[in-house]
Coordinates of C-alpha atoms in Angstrom, one line a residue:
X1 CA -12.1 -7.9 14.2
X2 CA -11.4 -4.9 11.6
X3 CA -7.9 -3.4 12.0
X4 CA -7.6 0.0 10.5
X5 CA -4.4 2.7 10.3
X6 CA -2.6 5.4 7.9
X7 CA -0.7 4.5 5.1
X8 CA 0.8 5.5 1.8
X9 CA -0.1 5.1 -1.5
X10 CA 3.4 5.3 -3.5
X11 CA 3.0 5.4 -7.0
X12 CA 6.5 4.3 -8.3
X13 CA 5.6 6.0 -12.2
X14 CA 5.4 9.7 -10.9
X15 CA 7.4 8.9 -7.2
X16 CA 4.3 10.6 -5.6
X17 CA 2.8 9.0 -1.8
X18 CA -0.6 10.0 -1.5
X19 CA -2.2 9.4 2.0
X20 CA -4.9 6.8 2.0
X21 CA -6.9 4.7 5.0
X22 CA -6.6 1.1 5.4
X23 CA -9.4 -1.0 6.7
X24 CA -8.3 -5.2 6.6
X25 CA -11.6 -7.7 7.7
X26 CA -10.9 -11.4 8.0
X27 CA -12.2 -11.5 4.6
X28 CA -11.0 -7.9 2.5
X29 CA -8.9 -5.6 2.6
X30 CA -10.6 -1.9 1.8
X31 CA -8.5 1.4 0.7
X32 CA -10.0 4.5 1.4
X33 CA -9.0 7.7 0.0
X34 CA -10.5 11.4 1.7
X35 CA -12.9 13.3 0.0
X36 CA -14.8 16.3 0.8
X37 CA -18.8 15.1 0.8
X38 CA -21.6 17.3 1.0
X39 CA -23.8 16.2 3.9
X40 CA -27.1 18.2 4.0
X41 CA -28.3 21.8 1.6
X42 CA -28.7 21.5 -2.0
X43 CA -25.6 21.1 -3.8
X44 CA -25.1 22.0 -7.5
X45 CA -21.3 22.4 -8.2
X46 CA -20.8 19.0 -7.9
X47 CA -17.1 18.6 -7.1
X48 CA -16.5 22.5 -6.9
X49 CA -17.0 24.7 -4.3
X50 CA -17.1 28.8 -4.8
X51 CA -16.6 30.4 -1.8
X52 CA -16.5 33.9 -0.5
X53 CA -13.8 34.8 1.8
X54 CA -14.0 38.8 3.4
X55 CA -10.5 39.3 4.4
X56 CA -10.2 40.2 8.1
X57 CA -8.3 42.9 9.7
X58 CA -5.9 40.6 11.9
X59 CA -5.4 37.2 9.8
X60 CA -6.5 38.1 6.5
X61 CA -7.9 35.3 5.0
X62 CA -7.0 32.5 7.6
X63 CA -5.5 29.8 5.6
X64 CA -2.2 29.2 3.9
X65 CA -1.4 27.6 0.5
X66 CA 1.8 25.1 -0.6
X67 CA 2.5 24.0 -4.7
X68 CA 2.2 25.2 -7.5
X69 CA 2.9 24.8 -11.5
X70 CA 6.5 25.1 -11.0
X71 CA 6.2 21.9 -9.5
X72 CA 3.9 19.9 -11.7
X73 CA 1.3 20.4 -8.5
X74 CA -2.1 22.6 -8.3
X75 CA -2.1 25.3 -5.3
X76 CA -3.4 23.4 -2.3
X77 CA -5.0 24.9 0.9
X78 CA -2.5 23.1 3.5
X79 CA -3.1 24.8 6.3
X80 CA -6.5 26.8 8.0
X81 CA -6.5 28.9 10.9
X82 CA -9.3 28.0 13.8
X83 CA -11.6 30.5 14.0
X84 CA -10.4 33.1 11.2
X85 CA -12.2 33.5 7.7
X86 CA -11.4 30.7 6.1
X87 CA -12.4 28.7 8.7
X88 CA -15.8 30.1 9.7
X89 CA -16.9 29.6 6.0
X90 CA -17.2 25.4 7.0
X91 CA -16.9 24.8 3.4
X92 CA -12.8 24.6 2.8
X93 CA -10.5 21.9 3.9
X94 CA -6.8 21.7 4.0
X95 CA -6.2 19.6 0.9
X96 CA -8.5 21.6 -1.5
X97 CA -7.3 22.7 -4.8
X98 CA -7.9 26.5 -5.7
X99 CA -9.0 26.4 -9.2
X100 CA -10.3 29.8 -9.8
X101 CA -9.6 33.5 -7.5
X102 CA -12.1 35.9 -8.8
X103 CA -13.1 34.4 -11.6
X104 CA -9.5 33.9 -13.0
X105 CA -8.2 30.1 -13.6
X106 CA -5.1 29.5 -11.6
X107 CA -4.8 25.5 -12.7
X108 CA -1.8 26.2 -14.1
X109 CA -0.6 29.5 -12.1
X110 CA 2.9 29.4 -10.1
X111 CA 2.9 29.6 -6.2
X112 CA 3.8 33.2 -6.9
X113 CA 1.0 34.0 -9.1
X114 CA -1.4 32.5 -6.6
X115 CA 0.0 34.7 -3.5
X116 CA -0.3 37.3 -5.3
X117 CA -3.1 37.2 -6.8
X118 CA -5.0 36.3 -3.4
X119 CA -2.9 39.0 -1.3
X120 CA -4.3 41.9 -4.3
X121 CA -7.7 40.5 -4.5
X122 CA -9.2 43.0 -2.4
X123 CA -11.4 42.5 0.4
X124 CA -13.5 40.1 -0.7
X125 CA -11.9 37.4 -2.5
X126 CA -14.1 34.3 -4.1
X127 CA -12.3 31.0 -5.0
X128 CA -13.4 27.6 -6.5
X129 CA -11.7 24.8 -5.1
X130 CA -11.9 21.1 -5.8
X131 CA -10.7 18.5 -3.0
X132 CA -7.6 16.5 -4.3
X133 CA -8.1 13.0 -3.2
X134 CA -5.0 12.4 -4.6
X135 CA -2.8 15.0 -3.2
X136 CA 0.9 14.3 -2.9
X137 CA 1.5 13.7 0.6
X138 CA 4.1 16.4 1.2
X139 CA 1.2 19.6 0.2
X140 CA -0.5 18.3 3.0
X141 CA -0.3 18.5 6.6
X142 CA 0.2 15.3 8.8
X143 CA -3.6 14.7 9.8
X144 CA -4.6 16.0 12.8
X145 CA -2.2 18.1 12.6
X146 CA -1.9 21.3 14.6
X147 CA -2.6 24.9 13.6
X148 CA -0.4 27.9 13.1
X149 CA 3.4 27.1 13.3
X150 CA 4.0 28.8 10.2
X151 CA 7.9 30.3 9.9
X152 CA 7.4 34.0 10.5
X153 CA 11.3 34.4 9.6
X154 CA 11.3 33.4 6.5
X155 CA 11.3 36.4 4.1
X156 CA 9.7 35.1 0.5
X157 CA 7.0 32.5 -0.1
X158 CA 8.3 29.1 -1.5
X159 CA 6.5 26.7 -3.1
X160 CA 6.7 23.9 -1.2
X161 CA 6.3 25.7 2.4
X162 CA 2.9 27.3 3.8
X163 CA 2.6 31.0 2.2
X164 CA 0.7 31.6 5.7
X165 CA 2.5 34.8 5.9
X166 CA 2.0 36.6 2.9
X167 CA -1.4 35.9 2.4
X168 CA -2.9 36.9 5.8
X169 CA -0.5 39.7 6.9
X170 CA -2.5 42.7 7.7
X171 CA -4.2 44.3 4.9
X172 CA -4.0 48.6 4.5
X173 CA -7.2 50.1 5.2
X174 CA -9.3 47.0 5.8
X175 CA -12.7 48.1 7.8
X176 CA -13.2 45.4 10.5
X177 CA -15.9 42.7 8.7
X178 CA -18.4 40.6 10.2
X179 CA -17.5 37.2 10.3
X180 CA -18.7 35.4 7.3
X181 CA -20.7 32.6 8.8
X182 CA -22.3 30.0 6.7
X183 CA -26.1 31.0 5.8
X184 CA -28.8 28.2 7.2
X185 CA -29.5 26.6 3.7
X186 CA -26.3 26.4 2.2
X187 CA -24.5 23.3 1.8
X188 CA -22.8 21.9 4.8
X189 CA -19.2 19.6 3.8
X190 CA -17.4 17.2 5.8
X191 CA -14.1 15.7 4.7
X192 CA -15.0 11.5 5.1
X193 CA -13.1 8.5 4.2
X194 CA -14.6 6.6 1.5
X195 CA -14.1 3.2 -0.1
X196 CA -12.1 3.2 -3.5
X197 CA -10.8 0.0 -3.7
X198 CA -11.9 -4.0 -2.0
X199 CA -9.0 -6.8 -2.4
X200 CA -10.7 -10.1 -1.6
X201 CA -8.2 -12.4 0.4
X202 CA -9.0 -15.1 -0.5
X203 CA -5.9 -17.2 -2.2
X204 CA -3.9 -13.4 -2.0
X205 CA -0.6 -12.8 -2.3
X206 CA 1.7 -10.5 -0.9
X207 CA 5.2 -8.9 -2.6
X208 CA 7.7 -7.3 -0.6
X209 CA 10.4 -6.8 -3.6
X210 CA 10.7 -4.7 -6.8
X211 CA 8.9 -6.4 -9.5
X212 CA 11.5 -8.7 -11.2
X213 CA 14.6 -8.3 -8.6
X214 CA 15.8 -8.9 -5.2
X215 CA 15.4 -5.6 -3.9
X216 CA 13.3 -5.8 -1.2
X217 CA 10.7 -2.4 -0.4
X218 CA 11.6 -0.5 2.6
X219 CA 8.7 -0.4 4.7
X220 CA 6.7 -1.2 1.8
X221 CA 4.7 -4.3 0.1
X222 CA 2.0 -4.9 -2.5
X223 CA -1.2 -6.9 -2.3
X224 CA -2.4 -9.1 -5.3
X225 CA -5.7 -10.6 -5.4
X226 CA -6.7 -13.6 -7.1
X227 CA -8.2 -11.7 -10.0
X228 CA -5.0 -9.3 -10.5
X229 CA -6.4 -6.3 -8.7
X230 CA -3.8 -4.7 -6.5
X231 CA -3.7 -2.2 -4.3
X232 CA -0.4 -0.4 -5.5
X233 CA 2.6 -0.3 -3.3
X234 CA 1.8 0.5 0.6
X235 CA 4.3 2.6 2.2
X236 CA 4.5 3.0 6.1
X237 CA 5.8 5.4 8.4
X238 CA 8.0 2.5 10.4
X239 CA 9.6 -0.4 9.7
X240 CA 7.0 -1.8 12.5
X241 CA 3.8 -0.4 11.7
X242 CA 5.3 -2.2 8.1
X243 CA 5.6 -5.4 9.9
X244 CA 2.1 -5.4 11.9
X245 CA 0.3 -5.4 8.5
X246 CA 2.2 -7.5 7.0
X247 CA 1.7 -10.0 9.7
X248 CA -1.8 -9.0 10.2
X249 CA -3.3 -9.8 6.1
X250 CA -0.6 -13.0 5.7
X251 CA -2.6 -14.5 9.3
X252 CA -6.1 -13.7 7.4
X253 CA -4.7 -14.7 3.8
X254 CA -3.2 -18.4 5.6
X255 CA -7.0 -18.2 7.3
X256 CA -8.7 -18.0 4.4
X257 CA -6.3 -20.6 2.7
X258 CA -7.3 -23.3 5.5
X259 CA -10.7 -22.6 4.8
X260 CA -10.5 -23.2 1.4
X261 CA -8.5 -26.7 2.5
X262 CA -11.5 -27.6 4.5
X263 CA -13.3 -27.0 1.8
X264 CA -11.6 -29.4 -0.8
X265 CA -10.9 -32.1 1.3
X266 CA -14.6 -32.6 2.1
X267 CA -14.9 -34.4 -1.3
X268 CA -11.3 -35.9 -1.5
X269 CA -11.0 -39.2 0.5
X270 CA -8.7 -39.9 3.0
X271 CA -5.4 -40.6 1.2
X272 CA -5.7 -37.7 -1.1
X273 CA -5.9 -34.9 1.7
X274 CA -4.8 -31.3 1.1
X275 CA -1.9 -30.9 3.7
X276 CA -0.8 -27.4 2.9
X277 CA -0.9 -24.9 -0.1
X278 CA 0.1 -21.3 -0.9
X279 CA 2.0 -18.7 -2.6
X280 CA 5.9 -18.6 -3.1
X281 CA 8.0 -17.1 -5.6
X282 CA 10.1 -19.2 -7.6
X283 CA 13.5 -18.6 -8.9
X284 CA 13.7 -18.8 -13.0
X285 CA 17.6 -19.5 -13.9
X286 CA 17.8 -16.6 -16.8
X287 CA 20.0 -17.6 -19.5
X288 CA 22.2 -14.4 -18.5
X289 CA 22.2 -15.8 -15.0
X290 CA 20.4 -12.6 -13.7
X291 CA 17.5 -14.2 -11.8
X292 CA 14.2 -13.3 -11.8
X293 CA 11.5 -14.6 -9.7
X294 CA 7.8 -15.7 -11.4
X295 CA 4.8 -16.0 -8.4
X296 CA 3.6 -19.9 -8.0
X297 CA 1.2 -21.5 -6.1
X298 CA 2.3 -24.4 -4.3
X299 CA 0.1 -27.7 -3.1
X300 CA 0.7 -30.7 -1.4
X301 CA -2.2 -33.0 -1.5
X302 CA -2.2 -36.6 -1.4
X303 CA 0.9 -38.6 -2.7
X304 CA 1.6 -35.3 -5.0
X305 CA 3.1 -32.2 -5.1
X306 CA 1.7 -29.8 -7.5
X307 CA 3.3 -26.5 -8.6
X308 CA 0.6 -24.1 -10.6
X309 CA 0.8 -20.8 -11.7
X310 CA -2.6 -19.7 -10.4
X311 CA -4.5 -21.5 -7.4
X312 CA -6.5 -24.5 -8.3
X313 CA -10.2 -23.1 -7.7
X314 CA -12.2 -26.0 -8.4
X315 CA -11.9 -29.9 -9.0
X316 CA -11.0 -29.6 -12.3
X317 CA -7.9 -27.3 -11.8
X318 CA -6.0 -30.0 -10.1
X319 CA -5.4 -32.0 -13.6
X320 CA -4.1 -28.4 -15.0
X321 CA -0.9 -28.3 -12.9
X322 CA 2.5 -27.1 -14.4
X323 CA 4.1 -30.1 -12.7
X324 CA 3.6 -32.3 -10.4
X325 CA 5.8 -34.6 -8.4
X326 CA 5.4 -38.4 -6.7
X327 CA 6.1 -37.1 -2.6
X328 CA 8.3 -40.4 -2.7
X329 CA 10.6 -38.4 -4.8
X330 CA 11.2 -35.3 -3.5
X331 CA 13.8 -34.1 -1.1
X332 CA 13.1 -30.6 0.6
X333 CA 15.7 -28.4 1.8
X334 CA 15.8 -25.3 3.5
X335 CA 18.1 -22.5 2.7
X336 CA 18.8 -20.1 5.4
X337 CA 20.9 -17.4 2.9
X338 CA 21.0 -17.7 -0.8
X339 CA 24.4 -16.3 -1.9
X340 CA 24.5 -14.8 -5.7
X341 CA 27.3 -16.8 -6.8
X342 CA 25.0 -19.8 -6.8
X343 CA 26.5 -21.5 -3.3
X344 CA 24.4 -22.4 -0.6
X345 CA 25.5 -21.3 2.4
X346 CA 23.9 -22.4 5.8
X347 CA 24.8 -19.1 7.7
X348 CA 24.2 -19.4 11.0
X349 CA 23.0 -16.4 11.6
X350 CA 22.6 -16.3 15.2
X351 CA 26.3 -16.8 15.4
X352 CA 27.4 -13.7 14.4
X353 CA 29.3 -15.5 11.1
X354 CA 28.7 -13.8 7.7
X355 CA 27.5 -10.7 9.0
X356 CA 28.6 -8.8 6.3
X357 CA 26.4 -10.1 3.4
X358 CA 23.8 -7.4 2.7
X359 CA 20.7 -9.1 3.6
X360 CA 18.8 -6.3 1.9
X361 CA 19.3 -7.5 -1.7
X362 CA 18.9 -11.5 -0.7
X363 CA 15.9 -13.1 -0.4
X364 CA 16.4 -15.0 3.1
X365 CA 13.4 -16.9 3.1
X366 CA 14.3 -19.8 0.5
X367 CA 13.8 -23.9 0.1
X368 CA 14.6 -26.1 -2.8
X369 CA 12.8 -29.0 -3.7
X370 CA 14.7 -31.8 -5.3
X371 CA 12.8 -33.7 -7.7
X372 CA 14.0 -36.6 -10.2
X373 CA 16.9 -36.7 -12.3
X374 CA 18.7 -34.2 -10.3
X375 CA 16.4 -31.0 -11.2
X376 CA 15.7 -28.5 -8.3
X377 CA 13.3 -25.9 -8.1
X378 CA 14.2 -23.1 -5.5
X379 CA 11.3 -21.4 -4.0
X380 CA 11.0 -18.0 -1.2
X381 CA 7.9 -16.7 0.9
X382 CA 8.0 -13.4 2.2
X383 CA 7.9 -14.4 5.9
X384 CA 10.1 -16.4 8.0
X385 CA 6.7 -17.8 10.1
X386 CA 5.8 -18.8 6.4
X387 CA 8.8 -21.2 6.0
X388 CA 7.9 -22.9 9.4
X389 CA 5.1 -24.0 7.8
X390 CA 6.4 -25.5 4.4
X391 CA 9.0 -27.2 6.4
X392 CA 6.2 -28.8 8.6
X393 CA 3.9 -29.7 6.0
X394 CA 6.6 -31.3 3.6
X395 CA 7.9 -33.7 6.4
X396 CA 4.1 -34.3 7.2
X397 CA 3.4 -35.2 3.3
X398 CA 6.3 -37.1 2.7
X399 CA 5.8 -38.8 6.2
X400 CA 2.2 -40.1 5.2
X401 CA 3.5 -40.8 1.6
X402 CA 6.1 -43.2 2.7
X403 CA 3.9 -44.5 5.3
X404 CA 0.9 -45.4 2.4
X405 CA 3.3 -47.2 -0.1
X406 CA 5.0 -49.0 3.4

């Protein structure tokens, strides 16, 4: 069953959110990004289109524009009126880049140079444009979105709002035009979503929190795959459309995990059983007590429990643990709150009591393991349902362990 929805794309470097499309299998998880295709007709430009616009008497050229240099963003078509030139060209979308007006190169023109050179262009005005897959989310439209609501009030044009207005106000002496409808062997566009990026789930992980600190995303998280790809940080409108797809890739990712159980315990014999493995994030102590949190990959198998820092893949990997621990001598511990001044506190949450720790910048999800000589290692998964399952599969381990040795 493929689930598929609207996200962001937020790249932290320029704090830009670009819309993309997700598509998650049992198996992958696929980002699309838009992009204007060319569907039948010969075409030569490439990624550029030239287009003729005749400027009408009532709507001028039917579309409005947003950005602009001022704002370290091209001039983008965000908005085209149904029906009026623009529109009846079937070659511009709301998201195109104008590159060129007449001839002249407005890449690095301000909103104001770009009004104005469209509103003086006379009545036939010809632009390049190139679709911006990667078009900051705010210079274009919600999808779907509906047609004219531009602000008639408003008196100047401002770079960040549609420049509806000023463009397609009535222009002086304009004979009435026939429509300018596409000619049968020109090029015919439609704006599709198309694949850019496949994560393999398979051994994935998933990070709610700021590379480094406890800061958890708001509405956001990141999806590693075993090789290192990610797919960046994806944003969400709500906290629950956040939470559906974050429980919807950990259920195939814990799939794909069992799976790969199945797998490995065909050739293991009976006493040296996978139970459960996974992802955590372990907390490092930093000499200048700030704490930072490395990913680990967690196994219990057999009479052992192995800690690696990337998933055992084949036979072999198993010998290449970081550590590895008799069951017989470990004591696991769940943590319901981790305070920072190194106390554990079991908050009962449900209580009411210590309601005013933020629970924003702790990770709530933590267990220790206690392992000889005193030494703890404190992990945290991302998802309370997550925890269930450690807790389970340690008492199952330790259970069989002690029941072995008799």
């Amino acid at each position: 069953q493929t689930k598929t929805g609207i996200a962001l794309l937020h790249d932290e470097v320029s704090e830009n959110a670009y819309d993309i499309r997700l598509k998650l299998t049992k198996e992958v998880l696929t980002i699309q990004k838009q992009d204007v295709v060319c569907v039948s007709g010969s075409d030569h430009s490439g990624n550029h289109r030239t287009v003729t616009l005749r400027r009408q008497p009532v709507g001028g050229l039917g579309l409005s524009i947003k950005g602009g240099a001022e704002h370290k963003v091209p001039v983008v078509i965000s908005k085209i009126f149904k029906d009026q030139a623009a529109d009846q060209t079937g070659m511009l979308f709301i998201g195109d880049a104008i590159t060129q007006v007449n001839g002249i190169n407005v890449e690095s023109a301000t909103h104001e140079e770009v009004v104005h050179l469209l509103r003086n262009a006379g009545d036939e005005v010809t632009i390049t444009v190139q679709y911006l897959r990667e078009a900051p989310s705010f210079l274009k439209l919600p999808l779907g979105s509906p047609g004219p609501s531009s602000d008639h009030s408003s008196g100047a044009s401002s770079p960040l709002f549609d420049s509806g207005l000023h463009l397609n106000g009535n222009s002086i002496n304009t004979a009435p035009s026939s429509p300018s409808s596409p000619i049968a062997n020109e090029p015919k566009y439609e704006k599709r979503w198309l694949d850019t990026l496949s994560v393999p789930l398979s051994m994935a992980r998933i990070s709610r929190y700021k590379a480094g600190t406890d800061k958890l995303r708001s509405n956001a998280f990141e999806v590693l795959a075993l090789d290192g790809v990610s797919t960046g940080i994806l944003q969400f409108y709500t906290a629950q459309e956040s939470a559906d797809w974050l429980r919807a890739m950990s259920t195939n990712i814990s799939d794909l995990t069992l799976q790969n159980m199945k797998m490995a315990n065909k050739c293991c014999s009976p006493s040296d059983q996978v139970i459960h493995m996974g992802w955590v994030n372990e907390r490092l102590e930093g000499t200048d007590s700030s704490q930072l949190y490395k990913f680990k990959f967690l196994a219990l198998k057999g009479s052992s429990f192995y800690i690696f820092s990337t998933p055992p893949v084949s036979t072999l990997d198993w010998v290449r643990a970081e550590k590895i621990y008799n069951l017989c001598e470990v004591l696991f511990k769940i943590h319901k709150l981790w305070l920072a001044d190194d106390c554990w506190l079991q908050a009962n949450l449900y209580l009411g009591i210590h309601q005013d720790f933020d629970l924003e910048d702790q990770r709530p999800y933590c267990f220790s393991v206690m392992v000889g000589h005193g030494k703890s290692h404190y992990f945290n998964v991302e998802l309370g349902s997550e925890l269930a399952v450690w807790e389970k599969s340690f008492q199952r381990a330790i259970f069989l362990e002690v029941q072995r040795t008799g």
